[in-house]
Backbone as CSV, one residue per row, in Angstrom:
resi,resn,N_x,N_y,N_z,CA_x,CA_y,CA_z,C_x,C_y,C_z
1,UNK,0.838,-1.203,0.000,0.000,0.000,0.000,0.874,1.255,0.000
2,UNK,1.384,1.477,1.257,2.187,2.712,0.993,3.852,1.898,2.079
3,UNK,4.926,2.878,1.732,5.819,3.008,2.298,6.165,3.228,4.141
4,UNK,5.618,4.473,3.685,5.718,5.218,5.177,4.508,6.187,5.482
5,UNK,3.985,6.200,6.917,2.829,7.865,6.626,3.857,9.024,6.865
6,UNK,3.872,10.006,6.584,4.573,11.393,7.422,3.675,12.268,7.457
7,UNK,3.675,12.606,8.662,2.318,13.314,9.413,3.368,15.081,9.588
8,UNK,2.409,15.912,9.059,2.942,16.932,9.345,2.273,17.465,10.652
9,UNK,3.517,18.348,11.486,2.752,18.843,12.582,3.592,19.832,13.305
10,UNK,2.760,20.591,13.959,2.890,22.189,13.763,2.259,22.690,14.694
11,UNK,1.590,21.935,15.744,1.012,22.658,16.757,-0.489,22.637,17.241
12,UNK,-0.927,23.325,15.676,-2.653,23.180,14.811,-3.556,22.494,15.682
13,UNK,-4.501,22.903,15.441,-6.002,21.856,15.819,-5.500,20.273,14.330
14,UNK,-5.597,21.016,13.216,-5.638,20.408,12.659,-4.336,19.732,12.183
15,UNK,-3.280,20.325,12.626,-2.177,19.107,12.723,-2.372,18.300,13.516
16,UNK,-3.051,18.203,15.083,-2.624,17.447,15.693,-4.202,16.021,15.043
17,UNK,-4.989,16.997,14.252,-6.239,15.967,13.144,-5.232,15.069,12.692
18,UNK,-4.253,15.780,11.882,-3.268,15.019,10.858,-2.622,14.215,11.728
19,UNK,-2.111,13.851,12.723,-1.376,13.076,13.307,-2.245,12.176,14.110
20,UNK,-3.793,12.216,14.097,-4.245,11.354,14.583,-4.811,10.155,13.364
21,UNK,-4.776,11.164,12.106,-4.735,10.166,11.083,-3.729,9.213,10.653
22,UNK,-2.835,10.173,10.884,-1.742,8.535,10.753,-1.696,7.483,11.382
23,UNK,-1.546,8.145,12.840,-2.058,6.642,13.412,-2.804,5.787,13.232
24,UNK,-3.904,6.739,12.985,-4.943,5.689,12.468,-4.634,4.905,11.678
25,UNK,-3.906,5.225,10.362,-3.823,4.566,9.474,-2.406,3.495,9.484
26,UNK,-1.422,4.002,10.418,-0.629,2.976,10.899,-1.045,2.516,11.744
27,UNK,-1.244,1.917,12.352,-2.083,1.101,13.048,-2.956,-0.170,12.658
28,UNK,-3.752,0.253,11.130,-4.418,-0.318,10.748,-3.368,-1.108,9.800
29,UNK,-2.445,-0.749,9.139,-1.996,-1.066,8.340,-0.285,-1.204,8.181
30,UNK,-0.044,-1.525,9.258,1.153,-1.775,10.261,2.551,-0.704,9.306
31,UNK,2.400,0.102,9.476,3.386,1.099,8.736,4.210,2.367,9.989
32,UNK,5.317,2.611,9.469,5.983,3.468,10.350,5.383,4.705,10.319
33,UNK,5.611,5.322,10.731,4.955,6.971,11.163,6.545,7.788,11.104
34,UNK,6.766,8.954,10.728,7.364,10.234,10.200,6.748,11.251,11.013
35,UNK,7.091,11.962,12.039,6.419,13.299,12.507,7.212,14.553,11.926
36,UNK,7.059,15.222,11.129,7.915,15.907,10.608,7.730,17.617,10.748
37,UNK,8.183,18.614,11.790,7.957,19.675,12.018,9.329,20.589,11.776
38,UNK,8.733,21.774,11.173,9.502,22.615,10.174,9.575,24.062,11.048
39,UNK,10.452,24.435,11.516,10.700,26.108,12.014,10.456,27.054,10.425
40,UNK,9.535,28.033,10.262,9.881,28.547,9.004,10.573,29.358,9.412
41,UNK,11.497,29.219,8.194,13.003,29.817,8.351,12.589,31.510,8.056
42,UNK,11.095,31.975,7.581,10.688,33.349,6.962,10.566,33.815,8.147
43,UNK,10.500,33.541,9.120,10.126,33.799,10.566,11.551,34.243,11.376
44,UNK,12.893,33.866,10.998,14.016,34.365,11.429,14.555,35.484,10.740
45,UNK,14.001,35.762,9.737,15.052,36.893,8.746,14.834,38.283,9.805
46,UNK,15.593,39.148,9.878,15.745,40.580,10.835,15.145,41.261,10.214
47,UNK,14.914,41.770,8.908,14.050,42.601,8.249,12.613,42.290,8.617
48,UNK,12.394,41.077,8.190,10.671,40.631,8.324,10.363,40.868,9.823
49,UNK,11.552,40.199,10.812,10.835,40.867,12.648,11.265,42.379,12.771
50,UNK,12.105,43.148,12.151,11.921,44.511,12.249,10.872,44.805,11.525
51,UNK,9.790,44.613,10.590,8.862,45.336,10.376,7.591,44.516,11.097
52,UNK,7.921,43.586,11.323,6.471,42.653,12.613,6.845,43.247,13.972
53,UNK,7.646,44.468,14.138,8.062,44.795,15.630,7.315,45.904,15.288
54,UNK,7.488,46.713,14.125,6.402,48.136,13.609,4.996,47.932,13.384
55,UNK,4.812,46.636,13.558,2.950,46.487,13.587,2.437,45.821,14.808
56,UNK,3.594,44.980,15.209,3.281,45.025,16.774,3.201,45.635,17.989
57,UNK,4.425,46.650,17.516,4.217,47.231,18.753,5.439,46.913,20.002
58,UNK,5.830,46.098,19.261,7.140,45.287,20.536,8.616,45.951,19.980
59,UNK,9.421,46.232,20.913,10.752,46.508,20.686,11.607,45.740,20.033
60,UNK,12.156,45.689,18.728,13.005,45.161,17.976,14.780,45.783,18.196
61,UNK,15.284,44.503,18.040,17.021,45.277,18.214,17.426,44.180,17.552
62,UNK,18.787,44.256,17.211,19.586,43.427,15.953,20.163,41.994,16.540
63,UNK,19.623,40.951,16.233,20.164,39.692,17.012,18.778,39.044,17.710
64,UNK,17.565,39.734,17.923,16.234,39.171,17.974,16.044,38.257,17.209
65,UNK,16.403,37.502,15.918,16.024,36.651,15.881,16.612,35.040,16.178
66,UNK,17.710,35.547,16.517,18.023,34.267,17.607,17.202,33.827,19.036
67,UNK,16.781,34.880,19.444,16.152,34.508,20.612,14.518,34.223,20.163
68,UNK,14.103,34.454,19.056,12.977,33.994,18.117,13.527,32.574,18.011
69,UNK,14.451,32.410,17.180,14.837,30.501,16.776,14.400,29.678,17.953
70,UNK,15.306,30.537,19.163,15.400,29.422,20.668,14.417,29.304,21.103
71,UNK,13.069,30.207,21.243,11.957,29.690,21.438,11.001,28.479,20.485
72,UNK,11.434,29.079,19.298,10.762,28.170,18.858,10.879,26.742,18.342
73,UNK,12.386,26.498,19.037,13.160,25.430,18.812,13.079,24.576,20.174
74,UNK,12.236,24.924,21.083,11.900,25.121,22.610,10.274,23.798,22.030
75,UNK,10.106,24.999,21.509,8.456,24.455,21.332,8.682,23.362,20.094
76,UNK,9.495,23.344,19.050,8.929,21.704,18.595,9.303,21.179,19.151
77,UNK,10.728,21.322,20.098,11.070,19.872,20.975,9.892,19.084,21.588
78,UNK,9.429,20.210,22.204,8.041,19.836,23.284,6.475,19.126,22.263
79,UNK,6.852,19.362,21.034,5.647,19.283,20.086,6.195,18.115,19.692
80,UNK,7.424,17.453,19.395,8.069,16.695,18.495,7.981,15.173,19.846
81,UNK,7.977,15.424,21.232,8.458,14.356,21.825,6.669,13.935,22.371
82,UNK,5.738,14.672,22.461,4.473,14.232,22.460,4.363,13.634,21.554
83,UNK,4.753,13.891,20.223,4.113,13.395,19.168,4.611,11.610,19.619
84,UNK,6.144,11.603,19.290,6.715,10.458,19.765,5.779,9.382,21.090
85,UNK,5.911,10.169,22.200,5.494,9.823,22.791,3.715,9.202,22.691
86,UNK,3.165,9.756,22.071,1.697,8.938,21.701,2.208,7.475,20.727
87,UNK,2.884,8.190,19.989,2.746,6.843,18.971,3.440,5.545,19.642
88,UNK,4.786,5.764,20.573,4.703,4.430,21.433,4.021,4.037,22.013
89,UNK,2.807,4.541,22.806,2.258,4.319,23.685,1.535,3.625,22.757
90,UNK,1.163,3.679,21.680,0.035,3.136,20.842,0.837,1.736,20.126
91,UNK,1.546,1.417,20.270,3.025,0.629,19.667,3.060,0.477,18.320
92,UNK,3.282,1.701,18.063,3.282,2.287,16.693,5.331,2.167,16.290
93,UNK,5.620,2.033,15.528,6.940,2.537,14.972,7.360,4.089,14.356
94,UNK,7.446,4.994,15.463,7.501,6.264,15.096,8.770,6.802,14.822
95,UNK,9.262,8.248,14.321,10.365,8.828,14.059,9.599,10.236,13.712
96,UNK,11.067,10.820,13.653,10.749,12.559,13.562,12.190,13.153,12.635
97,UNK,11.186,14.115,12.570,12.435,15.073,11.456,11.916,16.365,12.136
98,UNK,13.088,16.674,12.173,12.816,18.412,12.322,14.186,19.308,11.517
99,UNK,13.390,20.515,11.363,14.947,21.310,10.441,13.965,22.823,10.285
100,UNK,15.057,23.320,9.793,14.557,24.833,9.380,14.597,25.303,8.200
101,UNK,13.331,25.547,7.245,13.370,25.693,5.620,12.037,26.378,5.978
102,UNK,11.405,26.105,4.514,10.207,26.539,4.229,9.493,25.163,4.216
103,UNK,8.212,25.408,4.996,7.474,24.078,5.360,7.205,23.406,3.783
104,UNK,6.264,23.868,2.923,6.121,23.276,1.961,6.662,22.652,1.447
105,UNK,7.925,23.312,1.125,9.242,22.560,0.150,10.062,21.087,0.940
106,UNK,9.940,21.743,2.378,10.551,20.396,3.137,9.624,19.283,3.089
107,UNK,8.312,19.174,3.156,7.310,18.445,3.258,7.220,17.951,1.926
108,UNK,7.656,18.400,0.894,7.569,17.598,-0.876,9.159,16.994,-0.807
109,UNK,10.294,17.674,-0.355,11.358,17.258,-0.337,11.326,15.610,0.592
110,UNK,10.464,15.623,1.520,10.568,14.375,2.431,10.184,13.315,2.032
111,UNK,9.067,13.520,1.166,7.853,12.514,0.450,8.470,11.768,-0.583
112,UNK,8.815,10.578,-0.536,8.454,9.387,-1.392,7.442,9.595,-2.158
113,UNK,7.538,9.225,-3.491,5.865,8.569,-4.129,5.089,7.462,-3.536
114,UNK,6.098,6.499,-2.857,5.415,5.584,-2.250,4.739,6.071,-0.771
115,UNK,5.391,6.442,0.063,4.574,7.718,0.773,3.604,7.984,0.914
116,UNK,2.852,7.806,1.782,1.870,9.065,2.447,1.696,9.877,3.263
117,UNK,1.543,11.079,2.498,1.515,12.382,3.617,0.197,13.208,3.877
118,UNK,0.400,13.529,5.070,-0.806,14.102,5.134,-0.536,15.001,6.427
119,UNK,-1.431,15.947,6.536,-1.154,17.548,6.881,-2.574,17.987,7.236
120,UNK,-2.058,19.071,8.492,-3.452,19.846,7.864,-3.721,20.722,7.208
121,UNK,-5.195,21.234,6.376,-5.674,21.882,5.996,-5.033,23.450,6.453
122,UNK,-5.277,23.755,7.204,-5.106,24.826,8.304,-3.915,24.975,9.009
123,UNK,-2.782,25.332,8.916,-1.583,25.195,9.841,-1.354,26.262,10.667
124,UNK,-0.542,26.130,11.079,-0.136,26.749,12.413,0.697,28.411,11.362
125,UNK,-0.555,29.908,12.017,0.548,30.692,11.277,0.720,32.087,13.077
126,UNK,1.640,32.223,12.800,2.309,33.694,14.012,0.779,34.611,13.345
127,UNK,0.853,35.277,12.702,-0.503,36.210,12.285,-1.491,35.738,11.006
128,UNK,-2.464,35.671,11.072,-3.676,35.038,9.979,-3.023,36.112,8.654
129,UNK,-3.610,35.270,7.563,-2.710,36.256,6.592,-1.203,36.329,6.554
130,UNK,-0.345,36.095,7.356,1.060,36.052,7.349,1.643,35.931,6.016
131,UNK,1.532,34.752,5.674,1.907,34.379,4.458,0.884,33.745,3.139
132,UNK,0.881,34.063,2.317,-0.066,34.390,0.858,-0.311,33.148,0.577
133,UNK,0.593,31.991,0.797,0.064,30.720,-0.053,-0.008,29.722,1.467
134,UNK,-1.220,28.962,1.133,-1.219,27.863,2.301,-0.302,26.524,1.937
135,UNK,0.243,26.144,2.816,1.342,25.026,3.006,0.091,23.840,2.491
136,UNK,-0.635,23.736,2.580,-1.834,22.148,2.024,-1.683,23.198,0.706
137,UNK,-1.932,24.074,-0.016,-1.933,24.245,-1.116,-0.925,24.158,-2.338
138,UNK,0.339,24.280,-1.999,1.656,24.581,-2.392,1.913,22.818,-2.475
139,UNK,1.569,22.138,-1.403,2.127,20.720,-1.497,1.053,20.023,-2.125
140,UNK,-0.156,20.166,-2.005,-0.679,19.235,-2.774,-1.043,19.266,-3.973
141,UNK,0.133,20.480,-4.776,0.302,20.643,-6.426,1.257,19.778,-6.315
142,UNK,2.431,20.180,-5.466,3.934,19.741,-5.847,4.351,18.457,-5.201
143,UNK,3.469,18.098,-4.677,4.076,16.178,-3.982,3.971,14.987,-4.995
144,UNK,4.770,14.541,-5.068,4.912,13.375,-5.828,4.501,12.369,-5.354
145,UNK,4.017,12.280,-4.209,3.220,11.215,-3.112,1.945,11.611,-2.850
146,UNK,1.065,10.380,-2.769,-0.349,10.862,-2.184,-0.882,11.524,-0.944
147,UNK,-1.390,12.646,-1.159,-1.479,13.285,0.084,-2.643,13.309,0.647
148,UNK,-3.174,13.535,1.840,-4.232,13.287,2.681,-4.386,14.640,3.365
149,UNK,-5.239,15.642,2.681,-5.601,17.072,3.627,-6.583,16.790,4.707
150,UNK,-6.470,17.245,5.504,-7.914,17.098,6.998,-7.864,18.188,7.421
151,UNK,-9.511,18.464,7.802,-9.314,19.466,8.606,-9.314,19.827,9.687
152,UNK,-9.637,20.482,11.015,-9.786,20.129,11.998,-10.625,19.285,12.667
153,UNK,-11.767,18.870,12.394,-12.396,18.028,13.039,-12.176,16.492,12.753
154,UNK,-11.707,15.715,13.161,-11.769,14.248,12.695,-12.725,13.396,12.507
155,UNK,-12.862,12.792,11.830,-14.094,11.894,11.325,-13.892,10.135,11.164
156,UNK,-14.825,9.439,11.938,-14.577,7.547,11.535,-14.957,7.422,10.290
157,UNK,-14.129,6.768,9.789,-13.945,6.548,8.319,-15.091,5.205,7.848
158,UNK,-16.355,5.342,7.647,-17.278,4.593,7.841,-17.971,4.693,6.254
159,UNK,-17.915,6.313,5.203,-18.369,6.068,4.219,-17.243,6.778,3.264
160,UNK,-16.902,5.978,2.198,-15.815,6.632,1.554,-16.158,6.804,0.076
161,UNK,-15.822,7.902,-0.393,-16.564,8.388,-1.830,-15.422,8.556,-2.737
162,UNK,-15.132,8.041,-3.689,-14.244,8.113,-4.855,-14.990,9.456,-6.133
163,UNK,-14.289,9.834,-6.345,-14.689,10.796,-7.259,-13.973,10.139,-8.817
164,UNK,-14.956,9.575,-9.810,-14.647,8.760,-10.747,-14.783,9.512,-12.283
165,UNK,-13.673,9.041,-13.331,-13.849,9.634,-14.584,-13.516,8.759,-15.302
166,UNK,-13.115,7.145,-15.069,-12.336,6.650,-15.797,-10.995,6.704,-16.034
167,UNK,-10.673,7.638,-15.956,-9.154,7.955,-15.986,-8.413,6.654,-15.391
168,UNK,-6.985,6.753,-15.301,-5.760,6.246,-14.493,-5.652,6.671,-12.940
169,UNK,-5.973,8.305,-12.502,-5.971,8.217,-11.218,-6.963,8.075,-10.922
170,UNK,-8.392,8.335,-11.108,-9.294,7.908,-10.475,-9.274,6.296,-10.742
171,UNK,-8.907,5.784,-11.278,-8.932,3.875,-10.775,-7.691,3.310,-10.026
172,UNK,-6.762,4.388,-9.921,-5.745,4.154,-8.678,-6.595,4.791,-7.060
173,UNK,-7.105,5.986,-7.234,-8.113,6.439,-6.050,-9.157,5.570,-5.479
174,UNK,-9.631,4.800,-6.249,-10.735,3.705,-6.608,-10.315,2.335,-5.925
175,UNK,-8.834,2.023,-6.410,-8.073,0.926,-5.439,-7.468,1.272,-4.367
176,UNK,-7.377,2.530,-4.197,-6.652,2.760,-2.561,-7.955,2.790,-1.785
177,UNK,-9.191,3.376,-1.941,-10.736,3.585,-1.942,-10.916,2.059,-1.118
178,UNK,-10.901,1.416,-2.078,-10.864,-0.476,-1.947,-10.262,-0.688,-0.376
179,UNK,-9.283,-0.496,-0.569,-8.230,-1.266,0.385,-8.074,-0.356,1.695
180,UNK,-8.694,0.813,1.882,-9.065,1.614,3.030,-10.789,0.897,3.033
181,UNK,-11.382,1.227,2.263,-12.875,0.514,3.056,-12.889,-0.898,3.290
182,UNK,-11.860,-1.813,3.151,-12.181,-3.476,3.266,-11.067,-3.225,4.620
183,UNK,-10.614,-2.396,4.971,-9.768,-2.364,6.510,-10.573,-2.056,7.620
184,UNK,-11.267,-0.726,7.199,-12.188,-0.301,8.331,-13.687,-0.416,8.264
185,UNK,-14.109,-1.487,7.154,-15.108,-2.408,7.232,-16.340,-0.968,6.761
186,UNK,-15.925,-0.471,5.650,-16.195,1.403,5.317,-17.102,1.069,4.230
187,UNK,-18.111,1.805,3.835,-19.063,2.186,2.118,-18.351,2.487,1.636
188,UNK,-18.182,1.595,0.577,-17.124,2.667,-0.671,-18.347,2.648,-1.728
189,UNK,-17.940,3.614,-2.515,-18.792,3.547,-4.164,-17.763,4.931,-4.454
190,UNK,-18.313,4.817,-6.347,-17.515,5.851,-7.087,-18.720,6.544,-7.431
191,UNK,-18.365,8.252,-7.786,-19.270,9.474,-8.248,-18.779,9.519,-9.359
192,UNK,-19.628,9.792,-10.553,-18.991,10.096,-11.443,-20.323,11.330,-12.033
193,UNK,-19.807,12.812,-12.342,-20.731,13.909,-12.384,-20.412,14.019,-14.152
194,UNK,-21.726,13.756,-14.959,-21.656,13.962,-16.328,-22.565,13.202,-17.060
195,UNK,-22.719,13.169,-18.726,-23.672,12.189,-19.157,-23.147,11.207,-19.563
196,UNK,-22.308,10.931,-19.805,-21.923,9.288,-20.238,-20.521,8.593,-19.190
197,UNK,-21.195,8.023,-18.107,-20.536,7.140,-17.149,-20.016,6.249,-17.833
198,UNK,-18.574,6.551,-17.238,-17.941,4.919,-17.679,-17.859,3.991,-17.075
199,UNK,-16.990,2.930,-17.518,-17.353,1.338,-17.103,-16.319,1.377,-15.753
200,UNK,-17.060,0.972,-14.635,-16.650,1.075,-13.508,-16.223,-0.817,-12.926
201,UNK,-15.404,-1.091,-12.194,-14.962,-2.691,-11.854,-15.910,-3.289,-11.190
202,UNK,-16.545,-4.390,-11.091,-17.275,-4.944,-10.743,-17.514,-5.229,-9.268
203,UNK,-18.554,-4.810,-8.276,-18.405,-4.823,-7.149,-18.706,-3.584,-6.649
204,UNK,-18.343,-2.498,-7.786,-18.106,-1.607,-7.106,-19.643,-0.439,-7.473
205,UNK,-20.189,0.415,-6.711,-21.649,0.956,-6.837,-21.214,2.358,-7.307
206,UNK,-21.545,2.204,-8.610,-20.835,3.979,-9.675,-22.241,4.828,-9.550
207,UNK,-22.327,5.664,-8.657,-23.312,6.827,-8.999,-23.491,8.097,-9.790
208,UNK,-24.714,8.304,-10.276,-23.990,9.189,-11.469,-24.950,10.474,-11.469
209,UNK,-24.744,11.793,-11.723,-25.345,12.852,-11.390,-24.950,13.908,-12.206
210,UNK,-25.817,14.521,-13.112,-25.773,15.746,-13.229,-25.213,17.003,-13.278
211,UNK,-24.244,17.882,-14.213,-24.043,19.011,-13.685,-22.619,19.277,-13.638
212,UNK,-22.023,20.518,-13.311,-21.110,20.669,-12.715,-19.657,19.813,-11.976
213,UNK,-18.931,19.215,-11.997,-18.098,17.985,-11.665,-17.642,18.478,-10.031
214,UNK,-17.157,19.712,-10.251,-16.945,20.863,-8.817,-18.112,20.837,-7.787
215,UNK,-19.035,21.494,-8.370,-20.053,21.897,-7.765,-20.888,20.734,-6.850
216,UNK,-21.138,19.371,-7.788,-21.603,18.276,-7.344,-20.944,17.643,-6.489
217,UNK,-19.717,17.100,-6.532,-18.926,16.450,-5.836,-18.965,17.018,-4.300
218,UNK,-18.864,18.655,-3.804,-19.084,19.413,-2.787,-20.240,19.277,-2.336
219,UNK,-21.414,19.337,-3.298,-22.861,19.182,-2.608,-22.848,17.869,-1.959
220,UNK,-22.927,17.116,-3.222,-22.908,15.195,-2.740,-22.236,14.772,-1.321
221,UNK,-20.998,15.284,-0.967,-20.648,15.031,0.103,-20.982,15.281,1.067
222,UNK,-21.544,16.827,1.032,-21.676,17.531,2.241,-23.238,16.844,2.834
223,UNK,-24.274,16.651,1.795,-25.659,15.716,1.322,-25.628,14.492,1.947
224,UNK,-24.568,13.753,1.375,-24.590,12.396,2.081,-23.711,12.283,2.930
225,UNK,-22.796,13.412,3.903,-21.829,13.090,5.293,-21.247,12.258,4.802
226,UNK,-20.267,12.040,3.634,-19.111,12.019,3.269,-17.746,11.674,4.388
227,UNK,-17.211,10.580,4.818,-16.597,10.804,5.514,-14.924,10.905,5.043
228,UNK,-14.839,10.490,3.849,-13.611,11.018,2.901,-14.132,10.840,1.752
229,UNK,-13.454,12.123,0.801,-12.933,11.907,-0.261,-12.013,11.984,-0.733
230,UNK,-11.658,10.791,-2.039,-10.367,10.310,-2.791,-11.016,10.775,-4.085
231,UNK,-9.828,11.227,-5.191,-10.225,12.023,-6.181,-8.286,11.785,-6.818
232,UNK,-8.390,12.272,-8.204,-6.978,12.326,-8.370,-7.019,13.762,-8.442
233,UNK,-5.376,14.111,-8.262,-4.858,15.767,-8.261,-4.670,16.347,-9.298
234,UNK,-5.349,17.255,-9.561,-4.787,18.511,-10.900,-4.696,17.829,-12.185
235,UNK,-5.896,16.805,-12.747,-5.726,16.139,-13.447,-5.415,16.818,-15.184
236,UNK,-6.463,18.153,-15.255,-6.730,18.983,-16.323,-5.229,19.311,-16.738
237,UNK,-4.677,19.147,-16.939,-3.236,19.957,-16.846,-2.975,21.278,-16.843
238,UNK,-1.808,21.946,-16.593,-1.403,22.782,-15.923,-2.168,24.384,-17.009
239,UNK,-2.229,24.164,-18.231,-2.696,25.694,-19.173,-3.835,25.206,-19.090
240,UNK,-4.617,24.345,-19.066,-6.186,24.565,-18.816,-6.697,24.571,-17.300
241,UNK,-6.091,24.396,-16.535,-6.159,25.090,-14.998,-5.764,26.460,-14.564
242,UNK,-4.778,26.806,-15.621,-4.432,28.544,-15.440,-5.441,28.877,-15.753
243,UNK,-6.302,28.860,-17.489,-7.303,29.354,-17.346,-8.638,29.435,-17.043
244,UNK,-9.257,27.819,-16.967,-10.338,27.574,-16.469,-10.006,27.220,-15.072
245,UNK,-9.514,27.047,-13.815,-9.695,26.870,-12.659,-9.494,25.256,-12.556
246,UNK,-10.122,24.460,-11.602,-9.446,22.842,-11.261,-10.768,22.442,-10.404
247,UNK,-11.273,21.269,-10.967,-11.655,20.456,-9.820,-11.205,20.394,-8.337
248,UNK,-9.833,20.210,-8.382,-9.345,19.821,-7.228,-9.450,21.448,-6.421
249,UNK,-8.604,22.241,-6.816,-8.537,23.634,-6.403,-10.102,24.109,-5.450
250,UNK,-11.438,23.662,-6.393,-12.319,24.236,-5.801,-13.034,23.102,-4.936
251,UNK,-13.004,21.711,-4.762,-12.978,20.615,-3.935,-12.715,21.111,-2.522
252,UNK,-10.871,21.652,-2.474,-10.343,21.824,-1.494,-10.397,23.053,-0.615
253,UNK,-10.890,24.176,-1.640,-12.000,25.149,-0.553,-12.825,25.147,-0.706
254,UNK,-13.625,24.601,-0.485,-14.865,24.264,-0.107,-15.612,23.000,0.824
255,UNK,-14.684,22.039,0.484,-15.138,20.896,1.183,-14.415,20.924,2.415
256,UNK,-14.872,20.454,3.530,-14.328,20.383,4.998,-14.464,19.012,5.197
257,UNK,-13.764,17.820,4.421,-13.770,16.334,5.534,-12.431,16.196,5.052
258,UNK,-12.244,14.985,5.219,-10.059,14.561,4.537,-10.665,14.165,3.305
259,UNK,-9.681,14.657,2.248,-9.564,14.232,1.105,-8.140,13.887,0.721
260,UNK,-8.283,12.642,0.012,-6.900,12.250,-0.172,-6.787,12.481,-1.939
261,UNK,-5.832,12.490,-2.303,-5.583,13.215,-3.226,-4.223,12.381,-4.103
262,UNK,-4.681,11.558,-4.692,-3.943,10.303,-5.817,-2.684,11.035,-6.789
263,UNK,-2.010,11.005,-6.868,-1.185,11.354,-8.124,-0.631,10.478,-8.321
């Protein structure tokens, strides 16, 4: 099935979602666990805390951001050895990475294709707005491994919805779909939004609807309490997503359960 999970985590409501999914899913499926937490390194530069000292309000002087690093090198220790610490207790096979980059890039840099990663939705930021692109957004263009977004609330994985076209990743989404609902004893069936459904594998319950591929897939879930969806990533390619927009893109704001995300 997969290699390894690597659970990103960061503090979050919804990192600590993401790290209860791995377990979950190691656990079920006897695999090592990766806790992997990132200092952003945008957070040490002296320019960026001399002008976050002019909107804060706090006294800035030259060499502040060392005593920025040490705190916050304070706090993943303390974030990094809970993490550890649950997953033995659970007798899980855990490990950790920690370093200082830019979260995104370290989190695609870590990932295997064989790999699964998964993160939250929502991460951990110093001020809302801080930074322009979300870390689940940036990685789940650029991972070469299947990724698993959640958001904060966690959910038992009891009905699982494939989002179907025929394609190659949706019948790889379709078999990971498989082999997560025959573990946790889960509904699987495939959606497929359009007029001519294709030929779906036997066994399996292809529903078919109307409309919009975006639009439906968001209703349908939210309609039938959806407890994941699997879908493949950025399938349209890259100049007809510049200009018409993405399935996946509008899936992922909008929908609030885990979606895992095939490439």
């Amino acid at each position: 099935m997969f290699k390894r999970i690597l659970a990103g985590i960061d503090g979050s409501r919804a990192g600590w979602t993401a790290k209860n999914y791995a377990f979950t899913l190691a656990k079920a499926f006897d695999l090592p666990v990766v806790g992997i937490h990132v200092i952003d390194v945008r957070l040490l530069e002296e320019s960026f805390l001399e002008d976050l000292a002019g909107v804060l309000g706090f006294t800035y002087y030259l060499g502040i951001s060392q005593k920025v690093r040490e705190f916050l090198e304070k706090q993943a220790d303390v974030l990094v050895e809970e993490f550890l610490s649950e997953g033995r207790k659970k007798g899980l096979k855990v490990s950790s990475f920690q370093t200082v980059g830019v979260p995104h890039e370290v989190l695609v840099e870590q990932a295997d294709p064989e790999d699964l990663l998964i993160i939250g939705r929502r991460g951990k930021r110093p001020i809302r707005g801080l930074f322009l692109s979300s870390t689940a957004d940036v990685v789940s263009r650029r991972s070469k491994a299947p990724i698993l977004l959640v958001p904060e609330e966690e959910r038992s994985l009891k009905k699982l919805c494939v989002a179907y076209d025929g394609g190659e990743m949706s019948k790889k989404a379709l078999e990971l779909g498989r082999i997560i609902s025959n573990n946790f004893d889960a509904t699987l069936y495939a959606l497929y939004v359009g007029e001519t459904p294709p030929q779906v594998e036997e066994g399996i319950e292809l529903k078919v609807l109307p409309g919009l591929p975006e639009e439906r897939l968001v209703s349908h879930c939210r309609e039938e309490d959806v407890d994941m969806l699997l879908m493949g990533a950025y399938s349209k390619g890259r100049l007809k997503e510049f200009f018409l927009g993405s399935t996946t893109t509008f899936v992922l704001h909008h929908l609030e359960i885990p979606i895992l995300l095939v490439k």
